[in-house]
Tab-separated table of C-alpha atoms in Angstrom:
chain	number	residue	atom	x	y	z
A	29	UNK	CA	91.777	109.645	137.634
A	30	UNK	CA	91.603	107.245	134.910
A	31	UNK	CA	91.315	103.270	136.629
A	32	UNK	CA	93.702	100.842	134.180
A	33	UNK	CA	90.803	99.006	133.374
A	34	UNK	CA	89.203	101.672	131.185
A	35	UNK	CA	92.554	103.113	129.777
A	36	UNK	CA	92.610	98.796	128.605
A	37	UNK	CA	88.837	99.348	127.285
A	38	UNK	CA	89.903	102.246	125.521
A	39	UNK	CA	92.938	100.726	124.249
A	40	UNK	CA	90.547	97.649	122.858
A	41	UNK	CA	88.124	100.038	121.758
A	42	UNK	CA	90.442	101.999	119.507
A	43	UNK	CA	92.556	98.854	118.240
A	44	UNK	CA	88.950	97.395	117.497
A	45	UNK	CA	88.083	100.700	115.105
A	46	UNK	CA	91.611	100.034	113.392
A	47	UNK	CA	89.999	96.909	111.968
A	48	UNK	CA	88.483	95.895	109.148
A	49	UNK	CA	88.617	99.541	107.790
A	50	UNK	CA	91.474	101.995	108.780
A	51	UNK	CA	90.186	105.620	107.816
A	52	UNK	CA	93.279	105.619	105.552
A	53	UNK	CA	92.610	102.709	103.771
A	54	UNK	CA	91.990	103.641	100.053
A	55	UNK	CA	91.068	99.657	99.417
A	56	UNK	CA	88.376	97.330	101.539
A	57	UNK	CA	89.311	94.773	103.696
A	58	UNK	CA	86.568	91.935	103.768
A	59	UNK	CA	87.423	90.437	106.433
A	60	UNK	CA	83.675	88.530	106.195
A	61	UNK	CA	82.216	86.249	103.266
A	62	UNK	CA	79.533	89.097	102.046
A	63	UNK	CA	76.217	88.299	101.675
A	64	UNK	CA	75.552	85.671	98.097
A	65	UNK	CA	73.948	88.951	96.236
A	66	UNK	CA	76.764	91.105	96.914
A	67	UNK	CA	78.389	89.884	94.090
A	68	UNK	CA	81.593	92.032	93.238
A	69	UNK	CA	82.208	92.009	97.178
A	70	UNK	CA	82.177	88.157	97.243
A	71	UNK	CA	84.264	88.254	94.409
A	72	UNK	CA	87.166	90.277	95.876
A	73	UNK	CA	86.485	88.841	99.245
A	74	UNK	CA	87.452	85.460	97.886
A	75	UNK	CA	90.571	86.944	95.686
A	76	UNK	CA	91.751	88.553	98.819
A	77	UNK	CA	91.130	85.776	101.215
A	78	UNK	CA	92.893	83.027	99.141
A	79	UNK	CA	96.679	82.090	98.285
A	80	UNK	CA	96.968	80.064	95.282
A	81	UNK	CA	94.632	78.670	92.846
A	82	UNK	CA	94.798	76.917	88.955
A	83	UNK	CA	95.982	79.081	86.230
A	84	UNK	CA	94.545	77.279	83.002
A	85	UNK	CA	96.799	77.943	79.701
A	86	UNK	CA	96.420	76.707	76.125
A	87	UNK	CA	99.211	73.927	76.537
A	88	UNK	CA	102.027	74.751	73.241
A	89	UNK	CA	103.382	71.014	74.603
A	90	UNK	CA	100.125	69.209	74.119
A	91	UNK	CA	98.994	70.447	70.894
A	92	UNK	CA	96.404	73.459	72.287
A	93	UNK	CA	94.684	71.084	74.901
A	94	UNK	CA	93.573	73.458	78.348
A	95	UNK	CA	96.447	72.780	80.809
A	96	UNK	CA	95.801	73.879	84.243
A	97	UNK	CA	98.640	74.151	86.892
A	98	UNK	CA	98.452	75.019	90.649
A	99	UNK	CA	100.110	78.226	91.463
A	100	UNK	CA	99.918	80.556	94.043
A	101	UNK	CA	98.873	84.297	93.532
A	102	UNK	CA	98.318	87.651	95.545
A	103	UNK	CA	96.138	90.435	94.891
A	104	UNK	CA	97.586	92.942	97.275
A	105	UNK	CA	99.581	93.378	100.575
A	106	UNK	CA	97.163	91.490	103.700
A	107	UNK	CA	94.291	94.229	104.145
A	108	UNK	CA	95.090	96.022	101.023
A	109	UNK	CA	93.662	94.107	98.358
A	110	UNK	CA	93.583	95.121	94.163
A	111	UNK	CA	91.731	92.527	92.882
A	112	UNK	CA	94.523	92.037	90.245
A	113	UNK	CA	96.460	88.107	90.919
A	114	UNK	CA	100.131	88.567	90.299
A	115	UNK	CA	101.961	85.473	90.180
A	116	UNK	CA	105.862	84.704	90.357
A	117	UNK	CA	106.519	81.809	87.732
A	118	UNK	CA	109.907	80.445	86.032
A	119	UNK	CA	109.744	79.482	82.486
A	120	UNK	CA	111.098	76.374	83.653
A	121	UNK	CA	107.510	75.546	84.128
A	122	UNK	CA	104.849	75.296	81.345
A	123	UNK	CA	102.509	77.746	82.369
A	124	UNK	CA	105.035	80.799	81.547
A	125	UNK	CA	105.758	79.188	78.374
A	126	UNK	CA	102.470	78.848	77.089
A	127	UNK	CA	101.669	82.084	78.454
A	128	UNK	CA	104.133	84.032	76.168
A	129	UNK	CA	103.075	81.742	73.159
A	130	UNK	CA	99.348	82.370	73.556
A	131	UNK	CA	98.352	84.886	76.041
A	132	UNK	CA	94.616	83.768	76.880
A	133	UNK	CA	94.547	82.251	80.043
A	134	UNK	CA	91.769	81.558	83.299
A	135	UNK	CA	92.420	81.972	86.701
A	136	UNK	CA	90.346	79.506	88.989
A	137	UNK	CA	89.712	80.221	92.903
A	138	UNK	CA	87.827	77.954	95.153
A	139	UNK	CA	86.116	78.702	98.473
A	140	UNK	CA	86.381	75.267	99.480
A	141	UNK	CA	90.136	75.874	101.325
A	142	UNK	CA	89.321	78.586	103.607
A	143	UNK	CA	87.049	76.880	105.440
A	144	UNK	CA	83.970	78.709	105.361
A	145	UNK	CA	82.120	76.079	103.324
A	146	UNK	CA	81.879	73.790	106.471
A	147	UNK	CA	80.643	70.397	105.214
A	148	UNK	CA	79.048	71.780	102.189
A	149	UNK	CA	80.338	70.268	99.443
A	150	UNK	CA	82.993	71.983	97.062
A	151	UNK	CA	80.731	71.490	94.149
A	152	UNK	CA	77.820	73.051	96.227
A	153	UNK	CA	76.642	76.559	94.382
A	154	UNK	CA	76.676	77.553	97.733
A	155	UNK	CA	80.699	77.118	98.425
A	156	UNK	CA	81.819	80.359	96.301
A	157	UNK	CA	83.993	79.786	93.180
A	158	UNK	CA	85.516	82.276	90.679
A	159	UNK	CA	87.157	81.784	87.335
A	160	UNK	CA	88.796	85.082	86.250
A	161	UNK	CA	89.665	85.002	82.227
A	162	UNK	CA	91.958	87.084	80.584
A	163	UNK	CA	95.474	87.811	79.120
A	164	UNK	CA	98.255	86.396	81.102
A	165	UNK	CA	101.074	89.162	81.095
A	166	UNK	CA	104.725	89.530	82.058
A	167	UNK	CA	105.170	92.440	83.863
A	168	UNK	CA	108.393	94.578	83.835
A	169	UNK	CA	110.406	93.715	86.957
A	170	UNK	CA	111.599	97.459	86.680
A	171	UNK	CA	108.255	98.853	87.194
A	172	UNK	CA	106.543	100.297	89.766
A	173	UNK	CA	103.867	98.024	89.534
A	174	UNK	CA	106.397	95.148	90.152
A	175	UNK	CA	107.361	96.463	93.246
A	176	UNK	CA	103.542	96.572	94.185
A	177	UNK	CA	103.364	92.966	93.200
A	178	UNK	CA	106.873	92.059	94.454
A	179	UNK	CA	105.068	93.039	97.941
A	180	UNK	CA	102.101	91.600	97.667
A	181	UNK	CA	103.558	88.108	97.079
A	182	UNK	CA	106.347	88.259	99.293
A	183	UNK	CA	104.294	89.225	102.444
A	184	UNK	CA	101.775	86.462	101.410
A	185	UNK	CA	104.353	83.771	100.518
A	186	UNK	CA	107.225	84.659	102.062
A	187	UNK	CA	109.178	81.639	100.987
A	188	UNK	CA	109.505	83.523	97.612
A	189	UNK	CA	112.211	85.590	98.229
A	190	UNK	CA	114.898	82.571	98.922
A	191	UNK	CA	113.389	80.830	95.672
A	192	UNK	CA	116.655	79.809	93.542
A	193	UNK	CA	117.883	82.785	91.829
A	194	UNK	CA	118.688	80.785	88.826
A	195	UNK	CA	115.125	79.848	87.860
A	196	UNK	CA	114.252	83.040	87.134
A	197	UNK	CA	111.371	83.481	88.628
A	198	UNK	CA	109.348	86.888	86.263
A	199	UNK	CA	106.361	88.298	87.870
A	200	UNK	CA	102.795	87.795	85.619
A	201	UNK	CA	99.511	89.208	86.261
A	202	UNK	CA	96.056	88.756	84.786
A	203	UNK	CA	94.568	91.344	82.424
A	204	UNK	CA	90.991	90.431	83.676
A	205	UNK	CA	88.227	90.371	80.397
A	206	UNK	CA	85.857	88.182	81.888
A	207	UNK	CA	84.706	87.103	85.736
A	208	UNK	CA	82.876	83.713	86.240
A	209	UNK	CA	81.374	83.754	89.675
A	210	UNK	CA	79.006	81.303	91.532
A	211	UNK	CA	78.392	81.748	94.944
A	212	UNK	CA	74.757	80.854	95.572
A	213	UNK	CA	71.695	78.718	93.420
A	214	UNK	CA	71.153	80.190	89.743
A	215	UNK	CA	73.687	80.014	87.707
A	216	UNK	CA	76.869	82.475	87.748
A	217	UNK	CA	76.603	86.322	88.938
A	218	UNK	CA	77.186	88.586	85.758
A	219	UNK	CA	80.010	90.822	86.952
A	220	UNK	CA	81.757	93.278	84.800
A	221	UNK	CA	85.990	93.604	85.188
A	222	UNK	CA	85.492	96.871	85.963
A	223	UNK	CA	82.685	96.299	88.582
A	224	UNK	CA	85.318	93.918	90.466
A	225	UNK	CA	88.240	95.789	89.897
A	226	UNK	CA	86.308	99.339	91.284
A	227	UNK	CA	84.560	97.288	93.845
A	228	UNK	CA	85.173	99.354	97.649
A	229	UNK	CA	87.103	102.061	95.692
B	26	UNK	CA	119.488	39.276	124.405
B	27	UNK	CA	117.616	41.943	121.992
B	28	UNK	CA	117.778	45.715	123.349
B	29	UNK	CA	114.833	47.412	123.489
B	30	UNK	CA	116.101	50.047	121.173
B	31	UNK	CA	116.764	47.196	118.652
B	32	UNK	CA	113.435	46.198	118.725
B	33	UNK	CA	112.221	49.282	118.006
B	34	UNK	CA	114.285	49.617	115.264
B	35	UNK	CA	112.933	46.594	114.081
B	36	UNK	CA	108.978	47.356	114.522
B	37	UNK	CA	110.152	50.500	112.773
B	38	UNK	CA	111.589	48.783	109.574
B	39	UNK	CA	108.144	46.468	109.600
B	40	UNK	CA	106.183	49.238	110.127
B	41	UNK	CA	107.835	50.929	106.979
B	42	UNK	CA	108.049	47.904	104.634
B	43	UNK	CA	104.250	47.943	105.192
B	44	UNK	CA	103.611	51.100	103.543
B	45	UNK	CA	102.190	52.146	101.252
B	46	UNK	CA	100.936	48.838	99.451
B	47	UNK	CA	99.262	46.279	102.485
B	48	UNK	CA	99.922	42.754	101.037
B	49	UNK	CA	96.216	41.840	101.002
B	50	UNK	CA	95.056	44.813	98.815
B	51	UNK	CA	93.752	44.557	95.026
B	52	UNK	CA	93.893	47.870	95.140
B	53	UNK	CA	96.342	49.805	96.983
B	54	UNK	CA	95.198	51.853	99.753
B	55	UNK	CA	97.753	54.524	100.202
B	56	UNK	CA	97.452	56.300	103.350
B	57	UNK	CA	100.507	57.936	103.792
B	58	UNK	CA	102.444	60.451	101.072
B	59	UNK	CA	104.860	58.247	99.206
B	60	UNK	CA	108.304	59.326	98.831
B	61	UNK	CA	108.931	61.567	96.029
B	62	UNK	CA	110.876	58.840	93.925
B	63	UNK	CA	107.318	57.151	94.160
B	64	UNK	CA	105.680	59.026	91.244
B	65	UNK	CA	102.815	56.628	90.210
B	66	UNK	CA	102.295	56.381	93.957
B	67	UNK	CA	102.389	59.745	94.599
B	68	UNK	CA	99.853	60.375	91.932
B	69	UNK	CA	97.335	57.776	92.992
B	70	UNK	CA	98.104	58.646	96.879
B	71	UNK	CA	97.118	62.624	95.523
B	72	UNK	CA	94.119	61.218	93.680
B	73	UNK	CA	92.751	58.836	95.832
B	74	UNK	CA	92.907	61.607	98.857
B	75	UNK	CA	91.640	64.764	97.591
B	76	UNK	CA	87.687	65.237	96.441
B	77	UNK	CA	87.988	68.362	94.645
B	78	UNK	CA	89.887	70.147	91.951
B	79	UNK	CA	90.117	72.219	88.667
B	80	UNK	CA	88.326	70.790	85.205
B	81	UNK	CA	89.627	73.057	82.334
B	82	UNK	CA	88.203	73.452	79.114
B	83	UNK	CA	88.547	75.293	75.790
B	84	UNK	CA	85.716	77.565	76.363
B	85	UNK	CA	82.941	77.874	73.500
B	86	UNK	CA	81.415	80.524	75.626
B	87	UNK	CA	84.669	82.660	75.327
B	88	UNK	CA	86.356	82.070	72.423
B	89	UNK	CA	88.095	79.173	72.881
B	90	UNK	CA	89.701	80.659	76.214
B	91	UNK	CA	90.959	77.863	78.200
B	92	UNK	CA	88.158	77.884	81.272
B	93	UNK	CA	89.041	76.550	84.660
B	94	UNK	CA	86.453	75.254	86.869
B	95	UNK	CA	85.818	74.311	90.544
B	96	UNK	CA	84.428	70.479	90.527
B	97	UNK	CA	84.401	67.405	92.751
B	98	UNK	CA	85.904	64.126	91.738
B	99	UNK	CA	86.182	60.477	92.510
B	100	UNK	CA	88.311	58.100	91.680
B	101	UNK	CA	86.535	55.065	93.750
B	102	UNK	CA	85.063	54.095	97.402
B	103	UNK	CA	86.756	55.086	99.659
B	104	UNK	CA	89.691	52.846	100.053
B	105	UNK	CA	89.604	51.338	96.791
B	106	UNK	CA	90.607	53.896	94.016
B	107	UNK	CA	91.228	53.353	90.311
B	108	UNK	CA	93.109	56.381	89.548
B	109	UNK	CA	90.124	57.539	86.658
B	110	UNK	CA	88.331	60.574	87.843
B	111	UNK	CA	85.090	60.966	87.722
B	112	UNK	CA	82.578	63.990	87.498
B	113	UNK	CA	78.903	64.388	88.286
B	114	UNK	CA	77.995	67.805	86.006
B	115	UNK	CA	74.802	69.901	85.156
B	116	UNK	CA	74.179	70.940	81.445
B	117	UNK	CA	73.639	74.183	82.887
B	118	UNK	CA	77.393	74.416	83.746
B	119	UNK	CA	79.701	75.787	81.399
B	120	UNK	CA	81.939	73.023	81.388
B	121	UNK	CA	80.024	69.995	80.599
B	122	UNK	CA	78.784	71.851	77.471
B	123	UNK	CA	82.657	73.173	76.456
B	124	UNK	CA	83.568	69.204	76.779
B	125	UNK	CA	80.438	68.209	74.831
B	126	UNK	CA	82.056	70.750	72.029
B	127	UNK	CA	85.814	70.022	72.786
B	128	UNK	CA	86.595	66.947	74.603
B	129	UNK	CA	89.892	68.244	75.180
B	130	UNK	CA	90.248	68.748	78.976
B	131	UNK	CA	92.674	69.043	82.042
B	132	UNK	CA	92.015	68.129	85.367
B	133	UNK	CA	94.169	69.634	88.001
B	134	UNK	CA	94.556	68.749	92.003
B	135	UNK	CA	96.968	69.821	94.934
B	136	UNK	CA	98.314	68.328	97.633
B	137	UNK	CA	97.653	72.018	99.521
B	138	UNK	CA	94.516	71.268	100.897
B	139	UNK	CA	95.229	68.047	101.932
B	140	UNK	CA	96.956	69.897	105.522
B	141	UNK	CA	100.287	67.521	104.515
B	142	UNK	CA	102.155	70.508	102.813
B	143	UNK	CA	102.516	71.542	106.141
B	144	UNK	CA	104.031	75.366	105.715
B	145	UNK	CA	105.472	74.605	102.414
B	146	UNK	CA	104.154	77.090	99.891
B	147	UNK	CA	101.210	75.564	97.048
B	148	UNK	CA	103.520	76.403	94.794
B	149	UNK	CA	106.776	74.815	95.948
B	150	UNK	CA	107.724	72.221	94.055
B	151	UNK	CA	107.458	69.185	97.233
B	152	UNK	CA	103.894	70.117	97.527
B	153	UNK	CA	102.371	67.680	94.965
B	154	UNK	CA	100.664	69.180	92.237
B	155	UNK	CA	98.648	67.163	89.431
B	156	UNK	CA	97.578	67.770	86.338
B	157	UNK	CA	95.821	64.637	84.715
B	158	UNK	CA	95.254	65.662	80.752
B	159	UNK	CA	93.139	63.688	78.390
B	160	UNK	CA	89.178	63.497	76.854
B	161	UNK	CA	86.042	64.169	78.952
B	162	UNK	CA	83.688	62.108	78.305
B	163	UNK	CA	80.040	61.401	78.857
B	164	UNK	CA	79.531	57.995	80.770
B	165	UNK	CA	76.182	56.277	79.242
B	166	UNK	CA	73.981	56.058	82.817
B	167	UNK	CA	73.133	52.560	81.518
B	168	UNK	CA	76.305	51.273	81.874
B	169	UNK	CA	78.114	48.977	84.422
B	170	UNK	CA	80.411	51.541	84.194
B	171	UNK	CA	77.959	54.410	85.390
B	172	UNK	CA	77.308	52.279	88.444
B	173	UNK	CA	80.692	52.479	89.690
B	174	UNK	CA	81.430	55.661	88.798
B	175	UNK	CA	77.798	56.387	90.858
B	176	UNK	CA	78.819	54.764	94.097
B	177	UNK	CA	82.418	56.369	93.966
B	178	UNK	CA	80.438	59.425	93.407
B	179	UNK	CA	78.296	59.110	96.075
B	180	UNK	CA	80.247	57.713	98.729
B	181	UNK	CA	83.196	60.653	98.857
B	182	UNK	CA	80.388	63.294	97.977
B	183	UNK	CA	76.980	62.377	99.855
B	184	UNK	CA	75.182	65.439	99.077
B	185	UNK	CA	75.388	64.851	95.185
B	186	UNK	CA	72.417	62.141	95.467
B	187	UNK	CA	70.119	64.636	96.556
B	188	UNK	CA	71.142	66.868	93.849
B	189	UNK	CA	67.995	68.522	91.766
B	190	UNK	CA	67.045	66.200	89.238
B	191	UNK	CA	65.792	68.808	87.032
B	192	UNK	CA	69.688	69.819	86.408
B	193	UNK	CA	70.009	66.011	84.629
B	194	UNK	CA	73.433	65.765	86.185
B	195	UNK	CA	75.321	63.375	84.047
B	196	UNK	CA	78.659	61.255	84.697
B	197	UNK	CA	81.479	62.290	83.129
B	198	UNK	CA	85.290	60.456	83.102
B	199	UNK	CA	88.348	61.720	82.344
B	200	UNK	CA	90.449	59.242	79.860
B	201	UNK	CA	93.857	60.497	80.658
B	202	UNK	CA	96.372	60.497	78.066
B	203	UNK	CA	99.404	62.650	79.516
B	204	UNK	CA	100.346	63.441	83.075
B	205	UNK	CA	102.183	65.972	85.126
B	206	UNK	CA	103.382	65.202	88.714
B	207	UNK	CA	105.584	67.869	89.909
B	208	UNK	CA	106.356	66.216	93.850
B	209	UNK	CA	109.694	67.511	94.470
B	210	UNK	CA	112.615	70.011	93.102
B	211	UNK	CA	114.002	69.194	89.504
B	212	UNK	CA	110.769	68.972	87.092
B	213	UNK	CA	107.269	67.194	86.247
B	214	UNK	CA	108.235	63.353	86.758
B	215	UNK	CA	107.985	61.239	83.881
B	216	UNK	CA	104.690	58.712	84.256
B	217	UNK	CA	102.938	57.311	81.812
B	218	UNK	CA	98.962	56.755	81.743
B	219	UNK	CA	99.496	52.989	82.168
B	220	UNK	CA	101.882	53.181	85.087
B	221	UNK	CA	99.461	55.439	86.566
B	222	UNK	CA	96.751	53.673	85.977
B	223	UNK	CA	98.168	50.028	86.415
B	224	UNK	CA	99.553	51.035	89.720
B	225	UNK	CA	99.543	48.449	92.268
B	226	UNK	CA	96.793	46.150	90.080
């Protein structure tokens, strides 16, 4: 007969094979920093692990100076990361604005606010930081690909849903052209767009 | 005779009316959040706190993309802030060059990683968020100025002394001509660069 104590092993054993990697996940979880020359890994560990970040915009109210504005972001449902940032803005705030008036915009993540940099300082090659440039675009809130990012954002900011109705909050994501990555000594890690966005696939 | 819950009360009031400017300081040291009706507080609180945040440029590498970047900050010793960040950057970073080209820049800090949003979302509105926007310049290492700028450097960032020399880090300041505190619901509050900078003097 089978003692308790091994049907709890087993029970541990197979709840510990569920994670990071589910056989049916189609997406990695990186649940780990990877290692500084695992580059595109690094770079979707970090968009996956973070919540918000500084979406930079060519400011229409202060004649074409670089406006950056926190905001936070998700690039999938926890686990099941994309790689893509949505974002849920209201044109009551510039960022939207200028966004429809001139598309080009950066996105700007920083190790620094998980925690894994320890005392290393934020400015430290070694404390990971990513700057994803692209085209800032509305996306169709009758979509499927809304509902994907209406998901995403709600399970990782869940105070979204009870956001006033009245602001009208439009969901945006970044078209990514161009990935910015430091996450070690030497000088950023050339990644291509599609290298990060079929990273784990 | 005085209740003890009257007196506490009172110690309470006391306690209050001594935050956030101490009567003895030049400079105010502002330990605690002000209230939200406290913009040029709030601001100087946000900058004075936080070491790290988003420099974005119009990006000569990219087209004239704006370019957000990860970088550290001061804005004084500990203690005894002057609301001006400033910026200890390599040539060999992107963004020292773009500002060299176009001194048009943002510079962009949250109250998130502070811990004092509590569970509010980064992007609610009574989690601070500031955006200082103005010119980056280069601070001539000659100057009084450079000294200061050194030592506030230096003190909130101790690593940065022992940074390679053969990167020829240089200072850089941010003179800030527009700003945009959003601390609460209802919109960016109205401060001007003086009122922000001439806090508490």
């Amino acid at each position: 007969m089978l003692s308790p104590a091994y049907l709890v092993f087993v029970a541990a054993f197979l709840l510990a094979l569920r994670h990071p990697v589910p056989a049916f996940a189609a997406r990695p979880i990186i649940a780990r920093k990877p290692a500084p020359s695992e580059a595109a890994a690094t770079a979707r560990w970090l968009a996956s692990q973070n919540t918000w970040g500084v979406l930079s915009t060519i400011s229409s109210n202060l004649n074409g100076a670089p406006f950056g504005n926190v905001v936070s972001y998700s690039d999938g449902v926890p686990g099941k990361s994309h790689g893509i940032p949505y974002f849920y803005l209201t044109m009551l705030d510039p960022t939207a604005r200028d966004a429809l008036e001139d598309e080009r915009t950066s996105f700007t993540i920083s190790e620094f606010p998980l925690g894994t940099c320890g005392k290393i300082d934020p400015e430290n090659p070694t404390c990971a930081k990513l700057t994803l440039t692209g085209k800032l675009k509305l996306v169709d809130l009758q979509s499927s690909e809304a509902e994907l990012a209406k998901s995403a954002l709600f399970t990782k900011h869940p105070e979204m849903k009870d956001w006033p109705k009245n602001h009208h909050f439009q969901i945006f994501k970044l078209e990514i052209e161009n990935i910015f990555l430091i996450d070690w000594f030497g000088g950023p890690k050339p990644i291509t767009p599609s290298e990060y966005l079929e990273y784990g696939k």
